mmCIF file of C-alpha atoms and ligand atoms in Angstrom:
data_model
loop_
_atom_site.group_PDB
_atom_site.id
_atom_site.type_symbol
_atom_site.label_atom_id
_atom_site.label_comp_id
_atom_site.label_asym_id
_atom_site.label_seq_id
_atom_site.Cartn_x
_atom_site.Cartn_y
_atom_site.Cartn_z
ATOM 1 C CA MET F 7 14.771 -7.983 -18.104
ATOM 2 C CA SER F 8 17.068 -4.867 -19.120
ATOM 3 C CA ILE F 9 17.547 -1.887 -17.007
ATOM 4 C CA GLU F 10 15.787 0.243 -19.670
ATOM 5 C CA GLU F 11 12.722 -2.232 -19.781
ATOM 6 C CA ILE F 12 12.466 -2.028 -15.881
ATOM 7 C CA LEU F 13 12.599 1.719 -16.034
ATOM 8 C CA SER F 14 9.906 1.951 -18.731
ATOM 9 C CA LYS F 15 7.410 0.193 -16.524
ATOM 10 C CA ASP F 16 4.830 2.325 -14.603
ATOM 11 C CA THR F 17 5.170 0.680 -11.215
ATOM 12 C CA LEU F 18 8.346 -0.973 -9.975
ATOM 13 C CA SER F 19 8.016 -4.274 -7.931
ATOM 14 C CA ARG F 20 10.408 -5.379 -5.373
ATOM 15 C CA ASP F 21 12.143 -7.761 -7.743
ATOM 16 C CA ASP F 22 12.467 -4.833 -10.226
ATOM 17 C CA ILE F 23 14.117 -2.524 -7.540
ATOM 18 C CA ALA F 24 16.498 -5.225 -6.479
ATOM 19 C CA GLN F 25 17.407 -5.746 -10.080
ATOM 20 C CA LEU F 26 18.176 -1.941 -10.442
ATOM 21 C CA LEU F 27 20.118 -2.079 -7.347
ATOM 22 C CA SER F 28 22.319 -5.004 -8.626
ATOM 23 C CA ALA F 29 23.297 -3.048 -11.915
ATOM 24 C CA GLU F 30 27.192 -3.020 -11.805
ATOM 25 C CA SER F 31 28.265 -2.173 -15.287
ATOM 26 C CA PRO F 32 29.053 1.581 -16.011
ATOM 27 C CA GLU F 33 26.589 1.688 -18.811
ATOM 28 C CA GLU F 34 23.693 0.364 -16.766
ATOM 29 C CA VAL F 35 24.304 2.579 -13.842
ATOM 30 C CA GLU F 36 24.666 5.612 -16.116
ATOM 31 C CA ILE F 37 21.110 4.715 -17.684
ATOM 32 C CA LEU F 38 19.690 4.614 -14.006
ATOM 33 C CA ARG F 39 21.407 7.676 -13.108
ATOM 34 C CA ARG F 40 20.284 9.600 -16.224
ATOM 35 C CA LYS F 41 16.496 8.557 -15.647
ATOM 36 C CA ALA F 42 16.740 9.627 -12.059
ATOM 37 C CA TYR F 43 18.177 13.041 -13.047
ATOM 38 C CA GLU F 44 15.429 13.609 -15.704
ATOM 39 C CA THR F 45 12.784 12.716 -13.200
ATOM 40 C CA MET F 46 14.413 15.280 -10.730
ATOM 41 C CA LEU F 47 14.389 18.041 -13.367
ATOM 42 C CA GLU F 48 10.928 17.191 -14.400
ATOM 43 C CA ASN F 49 9.539 17.085 -10.788
ATOM 44 C CA VAL F 50 11.486 19.387 -8.515
ATOM 45 C CA GLY F 51 13.957 21.146 -10.993
ATOM 46 C CA ASP F 52 17.802 21.468 -10.789
ATOM 47 C CA LYS F 53 17.966 23.883 -7.619
ATOM 48 C CA VAL F 54 19.815 22.760 -4.502
ATOM 49 C CA TYR F 55 18.267 23.494 -1.142
ATOM 50 C CA LEU F 56 20.716 24.208 1.829
ATOM 51 C CA ARG F 57 20.137 23.209 5.521
ATOM 52 C CA GLY F 58 22.753 24.486 7.902
ATOM 53 C CA LEU F 59 23.392 21.596 10.112
ATOM 54 C CA ILE F 60 23.690 22.252 14.083
ATOM 55 C CA GLU F 61 24.787 19.010 15.846
ATOM 56 C CA PHE F 62 23.896 20.590 19.320
ATOM 57 C CA SER F 63 24.474 17.588 21.646
ATOM 58 C CA ASN F 64 26.034 14.097 21.519
ATOM 59 C CA TYR F 65 24.382 12.974 24.942
ATOM 60 C CA CYS F 66 22.394 9.859 23.932
ATOM 61 C CA VAL F 67 20.059 7.581 25.941
ATOM 62 C CA ASN F 68 20.248 5.064 22.996
ATOM 63 C CA ASP F 69 22.709 2.432 22.486
ATOM 64 C CA CYS F 70 22.808 1.674 18.700
ATOM 65 C CA TYR F 71 25.164 -0.873 17.856
ATOM 66 C CA TYR F 72 26.725 1.139 15.053
ATOM 67 C CA CYS F 73 26.813 4.649 16.342
ATOM 68 C CA GLY F 74 29.787 6.389 17.705
ATOM 69 C CA ILE F 75 27.898 8.446 20.191
ATOM 70 C CA ARG F 76 25.980 5.467 21.676
ATOM 71 C CA ARG F 77 25.431 5.715 25.408
ATOM 72 C CA SER F 78 28.002 2.982 26.327
ATOM 73 C CA ASN F 79 30.839 4.817 24.365
ATOM 74 C CA SER F 80 32.918 6.138 27.225
ATOM 75 C CA ASN F 81 35.591 7.344 24.817
ATOM 76 C CA THR F 82 33.458 10.149 23.707
ATOM 77 C CA GLU F 83 33.422 13.505 25.494
ATOM 78 C CA ARG F 84 29.946 14.535 25.995
ATOM 79 C CA TYR F 85 28.829 18.108 25.233
ATOM 80 C CA ILE F 86 25.628 20.309 24.847
ATOM 81 C CA LEU F 87 25.660 23.785 23.296
ATOM 82 C CA SER F 88 23.945 26.423 25.073
ATOM 83 C CA VAL F 89 20.741 27.881 23.672
ATOM 84 C CA GLU F 90 22.807 31.096 22.858
ATOM 85 C CA GLN F 91 25.418 29.161 20.988
ATOM 86 C CA VAL F 92 22.636 27.374 18.843
ATOM 87 C CA ILE F 93 20.928 30.744 18.202
ATOM 88 C CA GLU F 94 24.389 32.159 16.982
ATOM 89 C CA ALA F 95 24.932 29.219 14.585
ATOM 90 C CA ALA F 96 21.376 29.861 13.116
ATOM 91 C CA LYS F 97 22.121 33.479 12.739
ATOM 92 C CA LEU F 98 25.180 32.532 10.727
ATOM 93 C CA ALA F 99 22.828 30.394 8.551
ATOM 94 C CA ALA F 100 20.665 33.364 7.927
ATOM 95 C CA GLU F 101 23.650 35.527 7.078
ATOM 96 C CA PHE F 102 24.828 32.864 4.600
ATOM 97 C CA ASP F 103 21.431 32.828 3.421
ATOM 98 C CA TYR F 104 20.773 28.999 3.803
ATOM 99 C CA GLY F 105 16.982 29.487 4.393
ATOM 100 C CA SER F 106 16.736 26.490 6.970
ATOM 101 C CA VAL F 107 18.570 24.887 9.676
ATOM 102 C CA VAL F 108 18.569 21.295 10.951
ATOM 103 C CA LEU F 109 19.042 20.709 14.813
ATOM 104 C CA GLN F 110 20.443 17.278 15.353
ATOM 105 C CA SER F 111 21.560 15.420 18.527
ATOM 106 C CA GLY F 112 21.559 12.178 20.305
ATOM 107 C CA ASP F 113 18.369 10.919 21.761
ATOM 108 C CA ARG F 114 17.143 12.311 25.202
ATOM 109 C CA ARG F 115 13.505 12.259 26.288
ATOM 110 C CA ASP F 116 13.670 14.126 29.617
ATOM 111 C CA ASN F 117 11.737 17.397 30.291
ATOM 112 C CA GLN F 118 14.870 19.333 30.439
ATOM 113 C CA PHE F 119 15.782 18.336 27.171
ATOM 114 C CA ILE F 120 12.613 18.827 25.487
ATOM 115 C CA ASP F 121 12.249 22.605 27.195
ATOM 116 C CA TYR F 122 15.895 23.118 25.833
ATOM 117 C CA VAL F 123 14.805 22.206 22.426
ATOM 118 C CA ILE F 124 11.736 24.409 22.506
ATOM 119 C CA SER F 125 13.822 27.365 23.662
ATOM 120 C CA CYS F 126 16.226 26.822 20.607
ATOM 121 C CA ILE F 127 13.415 26.724 18.149
ATOM 122 C CA LYS F 128 11.658 29.898 19.663
ATOM 123 C CA GLY F 129 14.924 31.549 20.033
ATOM 124 C CA ILE F 130 16.053 30.906 16.403
ATOM 125 C CA LYS F 131 12.651 31.990 15.039
ATOM 126 C CA GLU F 132 12.699 35.102 16.960
ATOM 127 C CA ALA F 133 16.543 35.895 16.129
ATOM 128 C CA THR F 134 16.141 35.226 12.399
ATOM 129 C CA ARG F 135 12.950 37.048 11.673
ATOM 130 C CA SER F 136 13.533 39.721 9.160
ATOM 131 C CA GLU F 137 12.203 41.353 6.081
ATOM 132 C CA LYS F 138 13.531 38.450 4.147
ATOM 133 C CA TYR F 139 12.411 35.796 6.503
ATOM 134 C CA PRO F 140 9.006 37.159 7.925
ATOM 135 C CA GLU F 141 8.649 33.888 9.918
ATOM 136 C CA GLY F 142 12.491 33.278 10.585
ATOM 137 C CA LEU F 143 14.491 30.376 9.086
ATOM 138 C CA GLY F 144 12.876 27.057 8.407
ATOM 139 C CA ILE F 145 13.642 24.610 11.178
ATOM 140 C CA THR F 146 14.001 20.753 10.641
ATOM 141 C CA LEU F 147 14.522 18.634 13.824
ATOM 142 C CA CYS F 148 16.281 15.478 14.121
ATOM 143 C CA VAL F 149 16.239 14.513 17.687
ATOM 144 C CA GLY F 150 14.974 11.153 17.622
ATOM 145 C CA GLU F 151 11.913 9.108 19.009
ATOM 146 C CA GLN F 152 9.778 11.318 21.269
ATOM 147 C CA THR F 153 5.892 10.973 22.176
ATOM 148 C CA GLU F 154 3.060 12.600 19.948
ATOM 149 C CA GLU F 155 2.662 15.089 22.726
ATOM 150 C CA THR F 156 6.372 16.165 22.606
ATOM 151 C CA TYR F 157 6.268 16.471 18.774
ATOM 152 C CA ARG F 158 3.218 18.637 19.123
ATOM 153 C CA LYS F 159 5.161 20.938 21.489
ATOM 154 C CA PHE F 160 8.016 21.050 18.862
ATOM 155 C CA PHE F 161 5.592 21.906 16.101
ATOM 156 C CA GLU F 162 3.861 24.591 17.931
ATOM 157 C CA ALA F 163 7.041 26.188 19.080
ATOM 158 C CA GLY F 164 7.758 26.655 15.239
ATOM 159 C CA ALA F 165 9.751 23.665 13.878
ATOM 160 C CA HIS F 166 7.994 22.216 10.731
ATOM 161 C CA ARG F 167 10.178 19.354 9.475
ATOM 162 C CA TYR F 168 11.373 16.370 11.283
ATOM 163 C CA LEU F 169 13.817 13.643 9.983
ATOM 164 C CA LEU F 170 13.704 10.216 11.807
ATOM 165 C CA ARG F 171 15.431 7.254 9.888
ATOM 166 C CA ILE F 172 13.893 3.824 10.089
ATOM 167 C CA GLU F 173 17.499 2.524 9.640
ATOM 168 C CA THR F 174 16.344 -0.613 8.000
ATOM 169 C CA THR F 175 12.781 -2.139 7.683
ATOM 170 C CA ASN F 176 13.852 -5.662 7.895
ATOM 171 C CA PRO F 177 12.849 -6.731 11.585
ATOM 172 C CA ASP F 178 15.559 -9.143 11.968
ATOM 173 C CA LEU F 179 18.317 -6.847 10.699
ATOM 174 C CA PHE F 180 16.909 -3.984 13.117
ATOM 175 C CA SER F 181 16.994 -6.129 15.950
ATOM 176 C CA LYS F 182 20.655 -7.154 15.257
ATOM 177 C CA ILE F 183 21.697 -3.604 15.059
ATOM 178 C CA HIS F 184 19.929 -2.232 18.118
ATOM 179 C CA PRO F 185 19.436 -3.403 21.679
ATOM 180 C CA GLN F 186 16.103 -5.109 22.517
ATOM 181 C CA GLU F 187 14.365 -1.843 23.992
ATOM 182 C CA GLN F 188 14.815 -0.232 20.708
ATOM 183 C CA ARG F 189 11.948 -1.530 18.468
ATOM 184 C CA LEU F 190 11.117 -1.055 14.901
ATOM 185 C CA GLU F 191 7.547 -0.681 15.587
ATOM 186 C CA ALA F 192 8.142 2.273 17.897
ATOM 187 C CA ARG F 193 9.958 3.961 14.934
ATOM 188 C CA ILE F 194 7.164 3.407 12.757
ATOM 189 C CA GLU F 195 4.634 4.504 15.354
ATOM 190 C CA ALA F 196 6.840 7.921 15.892
ATOM 191 C CA LEU F 197 6.985 8.504 12.045
ATOM 192 C CA ASN F 198 2.952 8.201 12.090
ATOM 193 C CA ALA F 199 2.895 10.504 15.010
ATOM 194 C CA LEU F 200 4.881 13.051 13.343
ATOM 195 C CA LYS F 201 2.756 12.938 10.094
ATOM 196 C CA GLN F 202 -0.465 13.282 12.470
ATOM 197 C CA VAL F 203 1.108 16.379 14.109
ATOM 198 C CA GLY F 204 1.602 17.901 10.763
ATOM 199 C CA PHE F 205 5.357 17.862 10.232
ATOM 200 C CA GLN F 206 6.883 17.426 6.827
ATOM 201 C CA VAL F 207 8.491 14.019 7.562
ATOM 202 C CA GLY F 208 11.739 12.558 6.311
ATOM 203 C CA THR F 209 13.057 9.003 6.845
ATOM 204 C CA GLY F 210 15.855 6.854 5.523
ATOM 205 C CA VAL F 211 18.196 3.826 5.996
ATOM 206 C CA MET F 212 21.847 2.960 6.266
ATOM 207 C CA ILE F 213 23.011 1.273 3.150
ATOM 208 C CA GLY F 214 25.307 -1.628 2.991
ATOM 209 C CA LEU F 215 24.869 -2.898 6.803
ATOM 210 C CA PRO F 216 26.378 -6.393 7.294
ATOM 211 C CA GLY F 217 23.711 -8.844 6.559
ATOM 212 C CA GLN F 218 21.626 -6.536 4.535
ATOM 213 C CA THR F 219 20.407 -7.821 1.186
ATOM 214 C CA LEU F 220 19.350 -5.974 -1.989
ATOM 215 C CA ASP F 221 15.664 -7.223 -1.261
ATOM 216 C CA ASP F 222 15.814 -5.554 2.045
ATOM 217 C CA LEU F 223 17.002 -2.151 0.414
ATOM 218 C CA ALA F 224 14.018 -2.708 -2.161
ATOM 219 C CA ASP F 225 11.608 -3.201 0.802
ATOM 220 C CA ASP F 226 12.940 0.129 2.378
ATOM 221 C CA VAL F 227 12.167 2.050 -0.962
ATOM 222 C CA LEU F 228 8.668 0.547 -0.865
ATOM 223 C CA PHE F 229 8.245 1.534 2.688
ATOM 224 C CA PHE F 230 9.385 5.146 1.987
ATOM 225 C CA ARG F 231 6.774 5.311 -0.789
ATOM 226 C CA ASN F 232 3.912 3.420 1.416
ATOM 227 C CA MET F 233 4.537 5.819 4.320
ATOM 228 C CA ASP F 234 4.226 8.770 1.792
ATOM 229 C CA VAL F 235 7.124 10.619 3.352
ATOM 230 C CA ASP F 236 8.300 14.084 2.128
ATOM 231 C CA MET F 237 11.928 13.689 2.512
ATOM 232 C CA ILE F 238 14.777 11.214 2.239
ATOM 233 C CA GLY F 239 18.056 11.196 4.059
ATOM 234 C CA MET F 240 20.367 7.929 3.456
ATOM 235 C CA GLY F 241 23.720 7.001 3.548
ATOM 236 C CA PRO F 242 26.433 4.180 3.506
ATOM 237 C CA TYR F 243 26.980 2.384 6.916
ATOM 238 C CA LEU F 244 30.415 3.441 8.005
ATOM 239 C CA PRO F 245 32.224 1.647 10.997
ATOM 240 C CA HIS F 246 33.173 3.309 14.293
ATOM 241 C CA ASN F 247 35.891 1.509 16.282
ATOM 242 C CA ASP F 248 34.279 2.184 19.662
ATOM 243 C CA THR F 249 31.119 0.300 18.545
ATOM 244 C CA PRO F 250 30.253 -3.338 18.670
ATOM 245 C CA MET F 251 29.552 -3.492 15.041
ATOM 246 C CA GLY F 252 32.672 -1.415 14.226
ATOM 247 C CA LYS F 253 34.581 -4.147 16.307
ATOM 248 C CA GLN F 254 32.901 -7.069 14.830
ATOM 249 C CA TYR F 255 33.156 -6.611 10.943
ATOM 250 C CA GLU F 256 36.062 -5.740 9.154
ATOM 251 C CA THR F 257 35.497 -3.032 6.465
ATOM 252 C CA THR F 258 37.920 -3.145 3.382
ATOM 253 C CA GLU F 259 38.203 -0.291 0.818
ATOM 254 C CA GLU F 260 36.481 -2.672 -1.516
ATOM 255 C CA ILE F 261 33.435 -2.959 0.816
ATOM 256 C CA LYS F 262 33.382 0.740 1.337
ATOM 257 C CA GLN F 263 33.350 1.447 -2.499
ATOM 258 C CA TRP F 264 30.333 -0.972 -2.929
ATOM 259 C CA ARG F 265 28.519 0.650 -0.131
ATOM 260 C CA PHE F 266 29.145 4.112 -1.728
ATOM 261 C CA ASN F 267 28.062 2.807 -5.381
ATOM 262 C CA LEU F 268 25.026 1.116 -3.762
ATOM 263 C CA SER F 269 24.017 4.459 -1.904
ATOM 264 C CA LEU F 270 24.095 6.420 -5.246
ATOM 265 C CA LYS F 271 21.770 3.627 -6.742
ATOM 266 C CA MET F 272 19.322 3.940 -3.814
ATOM 267 C CA ILE F 273 19.246 7.843 -4.338
ATOM 268 C CA ALA F 274 18.392 7.392 -8.048
ATOM 269 C CA ILE F 275 15.786 4.812 -7.371
ATOM 270 C CA CYS F 276 14.305 6.910 -4.657
ATOM 271 C CA ARG F 277 13.986 9.816 -6.989
ATOM 272 C CA ILE F 278 12.537 7.877 -9.669
ATOM 273 C CA LEU F 279 9.861 6.112 -7.594
ATOM 274 C CA LEU F 280 8.961 9.138 -5.228
ATOM 275 C CA LYS F 281 9.625 12.050 -7.697
ATOM 276 C CA ASP F 282 8.732 15.103 -5.876
ATOM 277 C CA VAL F 283 10.354 14.525 -2.562
ATOM 278 C CA ASN F 284 13.506 16.173 -1.079
ATOM 279 C CA ILE F 285 16.298 13.914 -1.103
ATOM 280 C CA ALA F 286 19.613 14.859 0.808
ATOM 281 C CA SER F 287 23.052 14.249 -0.329
ATOM 282 C CA THR F 288 24.462 13.255 2.873
ATOM 283 C CA THR F 289 27.931 13.808 4.808
ATOM 284 C CA ALA F 290 28.486 9.911 4.776
ATOM 285 C CA LEU F 291 28.906 9.850 1.150
ATOM 286 C CA GLN F 292 31.630 12.332 1.249
ATOM 287 C CA THR F 293 33.519 10.082 3.948
ATOM 288 C CA ILE F 294 34.055 7.389 1.263
ATOM 289 C CA HIS F 295 34.612 9.554 -1.716
ATOM 290 C CA PRO F 296 36.177 13.050 -1.802
ATOM 291 C CA THR F 297 33.328 14.174 -4.227
ATOM 292 C CA GLY F 298 30.654 11.812 -2.813
ATOM 293 C CA ARG F 299 28.185 14.612 -2.123
ATOM 294 C CA GLU F 300 28.389 16.103 -5.586
ATOM 295 C CA GLU F 301 27.928 12.566 -6.776
ATOM 296 C CA GLY F 302 24.786 12.316 -4.689
ATOM 297 C CA LEU F 303 23.409 15.485 -6.611
ATOM 298 C CA ARG F 304 24.280 13.917 -9.950
ATOM 299 C CA TYR F 305 22.165 11.003 -8.926
ATOM 300 C CA GLY F 306 18.938 12.894 -8.233
ATOM 301 C CA ALA F 307 19.494 14.397 -4.642
ATOM 302 C CA ASN F 308 18.471 18.018 -4.154
ATOM 303 C CA VAL F 309 19.324 18.974 -0.533
ATOM 304 C CA ILE F 310 22.738 19.559 1.016
ATOM 305 C CA MET F 311 23.509 20.227 4.740
ATOM 306 C CA PRO F 312 26.585 22.408 5.273
ATOM 307 C CA GLN F 313 28.043 22.126 8.777
ATOM 308 C CA ILE F 314 27.570 25.161 10.884
ATOM 309 C CA THR F 315 28.161 23.371 14.274
ATOM 310 C CA PRO F 316 30.844 25.530 16.268
ATOM 311 C CA THR F 317 33.921 23.936 15.091
ATOM 312 C CA GLU F 318 35.541 23.041 18.761
ATOM 313 C CA TYR F 319 32.386 20.714 19.220
ATOM 314 C CA ARG F 320 32.529 18.709 15.773
ATOM 315 C CA LYS F 321 35.160 16.345 16.642
ATOM 316 C CA ASN F 322 32.705 14.940 19.471
ATOM 317 C CA TYR F 323 29.905 14.260 17.077
ATOM 318 C CA MET F 324 31.573 11.371 15.523
ATOM 319 C CA LEU F 325 28.739 8.884 14.398
ATOM 320 C CA TYR F 326 31.425 7.125 12.333
ATOM 321 C CA GLU F 327 35.080 7.366 11.756
ATOM 322 C CA ASP F 328 36.591 9.858 9.170
ATOM 323 C CA LYS F 329 33.632 12.173 9.272
ATOM 324 C CA PRO F 330 34.768 15.104 7.012
ATOM 325 C CA CYS F 331 34.638 18.768 7.835
ATOM 326 C CA VAL F 332 35.726 18.376 11.322
ATOM 327 C CA SER F 333 38.195 21.080 11.683
ATOM 328 C CA GLU F 334 36.784 23.778 9.215
ATOM 329 C CA PHE F 335 34.783 26.838 10.253
ATOM 330 C CA ALA F 336 31.523 27.480 9.006
ATOM 331 C CA ALA F 337 32.459 30.104 6.559
ATOM 332 C CA GLU F 338 34.931 27.418 4.981
ATOM 333 C CA CYS F 339 32.112 25.122 4.739
ATOM 334 C CA HIS F 340 30.017 27.740 3.078
ATOM 335 C CA SER F 341 32.467 28.617 0.165
ATOM 336 C CA CYS F 342 33.526 24.862 -0.073
ATOM 337 C CA MET F 343 29.899 23.885 -0.738
ATOM 338 C CA GLN F 344 29.163 26.747 -3.167
ATOM 339 C CA MET F 345 32.101 25.451 -5.186
ATOM 340 C CA ARG F 346 31.073 21.786 -5.005
ATOM 341 C CA ILE F 347 27.511 22.461 -6.276
ATOM 342 C CA ALA F 348 28.543 24.749 -8.934
ATOM 343 C CA SER F 349 31.217 21.922 -10.099
ATOM 344 C CA VAL F 350 28.340 19.613 -10.966
ATOM 345 C CA GLY F 351 26.256 22.348 -12.835
ATOM 346 C CA ARG F 352 23.664 22.925 -10.217
ATOM 347 C CA SER F 353 22.713 26.255 -8.614
ATOM 348 C CA ILE F 354 21.754 27.039 -4.927
ATOM 349 C CA ALA F 355 18.260 28.251 -3.990
ATOM 350 C CA TYR F 356 19.294 30.939 -1.540
ATOM 351 C CA GLY F 357 17.125 32.495 0.983
ATOM 352 C CA VAL F 358 14.153 30.126 0.859
ATOM 353 C CA TRP F 359 12.880 27.426 3.087
ATOM 354 C CA GLY F 360 12.937 25.049 0.339
ATOM 355 C CA ASP F 361 10.061 22.733 1.406
ATOM 356 C CA PRO F 362 9.580 19.480 -0.337
ATOM 357 C CA LEU F 363 7.134 19.870 -3.085
ATOM 358 C CA HIS F 364 5.611 16.444 -2.271
ATOM 359 C CA PHE F 365 4.280 17.868 0.862
ATOM 360 C CA ARG F 366 2.518 20.817 -1.013
ATOM 361 C CA ASN F 367 1.294 18.526 -3.719
ATOM 362 C CA LYS F 368 -0.093 16.155 -1.271
ATOM 363 C CA GLN F 369 -2.082 18.814 0.340
ATOM 364 C CA ARG F 370 -3.370 20.262 -2.798
ATOM 365 C CA ASN F 371 -4.926 16.820 -3.875
HETATM 366 N N1 SAH D 15 19.292 10.576 17.593
HETATM 367 C C1 SAH D 15 19.083 11.092 16.345
HETATM 368 C C2 SAH D 15 20.054 11.498 15.392
HETATM 369 C C3 SAH D 15 21.011 10.316 15.234
HETATM 370 S S1 SAH D 15 22.166 10.553 14.089
HETATM 371 C C4 SAH D 15 18.158 10.031 15.882
HETATM 372 O O1 SAH D 15 18.303 8.855 16.120
HETATM 373 O O2 SAH D 15 17.329 10.400 14.899
HETATM 374 C C5 SAH D 15 21.410 10.448 12.618
HETATM 375 C C6 SAH D 15 21.652 9.262 11.739
HETATM 376 O O3 SAH D 15 23.020 8.944 11.595
HETATM 377 C C7 SAH D 15 21.164 7.943 12.209
HETATM 378 O O4 SAH D 15 19.571 7.943 12.104
HETATM 379 C C8 SAH D 15 22.011 6.734 11.384
HETATM 380 O O5 SAH D 15 21.283 6.517 10.260
HETATM 381 C C9 SAH D 15 23.130 7.556 11.135
HETATM 382 N N2 SAH D 15 24.299 6.981 11.561
HETATM 383 C C10 SAH D 15 24.629 6.650 12.967
HETATM 384 N N3 SAH D 15 25.666 5.879 13.001
HETATM 385 C C11 SAH D 15 26.178 5.614 11.665
HETATM 386 C C12 SAH D 15 27.323 4.837 11.119
HETATM 387 N N4 SAH D 15 28.112 4.270 11.826
HETATM 388 N N5 SAH D 15 27.258 4.802 9.732
HETATM 389 C C13 SAH D 15 26.532 5.509 9.052
HETATM 390 N N6 SAH D 15 25.506 6.218 9.606
HETATM 391 C C14 SAH D 15 25.285 6.315 10.888
#
């Protein structure tokens, strides 16, 4: 079947999705991209929502074999921002009119950490409340697997979105890239708990993992749909030299390019299938290609997360090598982002939370 024929179907099967992912010729890929862009315009419009990204700590109890801030990496200097520093960063986001912030860190489940996150949420809400933001900035959390009780505490403190990537839905592959105590089922349970609590929930996967097939990625997309998630954040897998996977597999420029192209096709397919969700164009895309995030927008993404982590800490939040925007200041990232988004003919929705329409549409039905 041709790409056009697949795209004209009402529902896409696993094989259909895998075939779309295998499209290589520029003409075929352009047909896919255009369909995704049209679907985006029809369902969510052309606005881009911003979330100021605060990577507030790299302490982590997990030991993911791909991640540069894994527990066992002793070459990383560990840090945690003070609650005041987090609030200052959020105030900057309000000044830039981003509407929302994302608080991201390594995984920790101790009470001290949980209380700290709650203080950050409440502090941000209080410090950013204004005529413009009667309820303060929107807050997305990305602080890993927690109990339902903890998720409820975070929600009650005022956070309302949560990102937790499933990383891959293939159980064998999941167990190859994580230590035994980290379980795929636990991730799925956590995603269900987040929904139960009332969060707008986002998930995603790494793309181009060693051993990952196009069928695996097709299953991932179908998982997103079956979980009825509101947001998607995905990006290419990138090596980090201080990790088991970074050491084990060689990554050539050609492989990186392949992962990049595959990531763009994944964004397009998610847009076509999931329609009214928010899809982030992630930093990892820009690591491979200088205009990677703009490309993500062209393939149907509608969210960008400009860095507002205080500059001196950025170099210690290296999930993978060559992460961009490490030495810039927040104001530079701000103007750079405006230029990048304008360069692909899109405009920014300033001063709004920018909730995924999918969440609202779901509640209306
Ligand atoms: N501890 C939090 C935040 C982790 S970092 C959590 O587990 O949710 C956020 C994401 O970065 C991870 O979910 C993973 O998908 C991605 N990531 C980590 N290492 C990476 C690598 N080497 N290449 C690409 N993405 C990576």
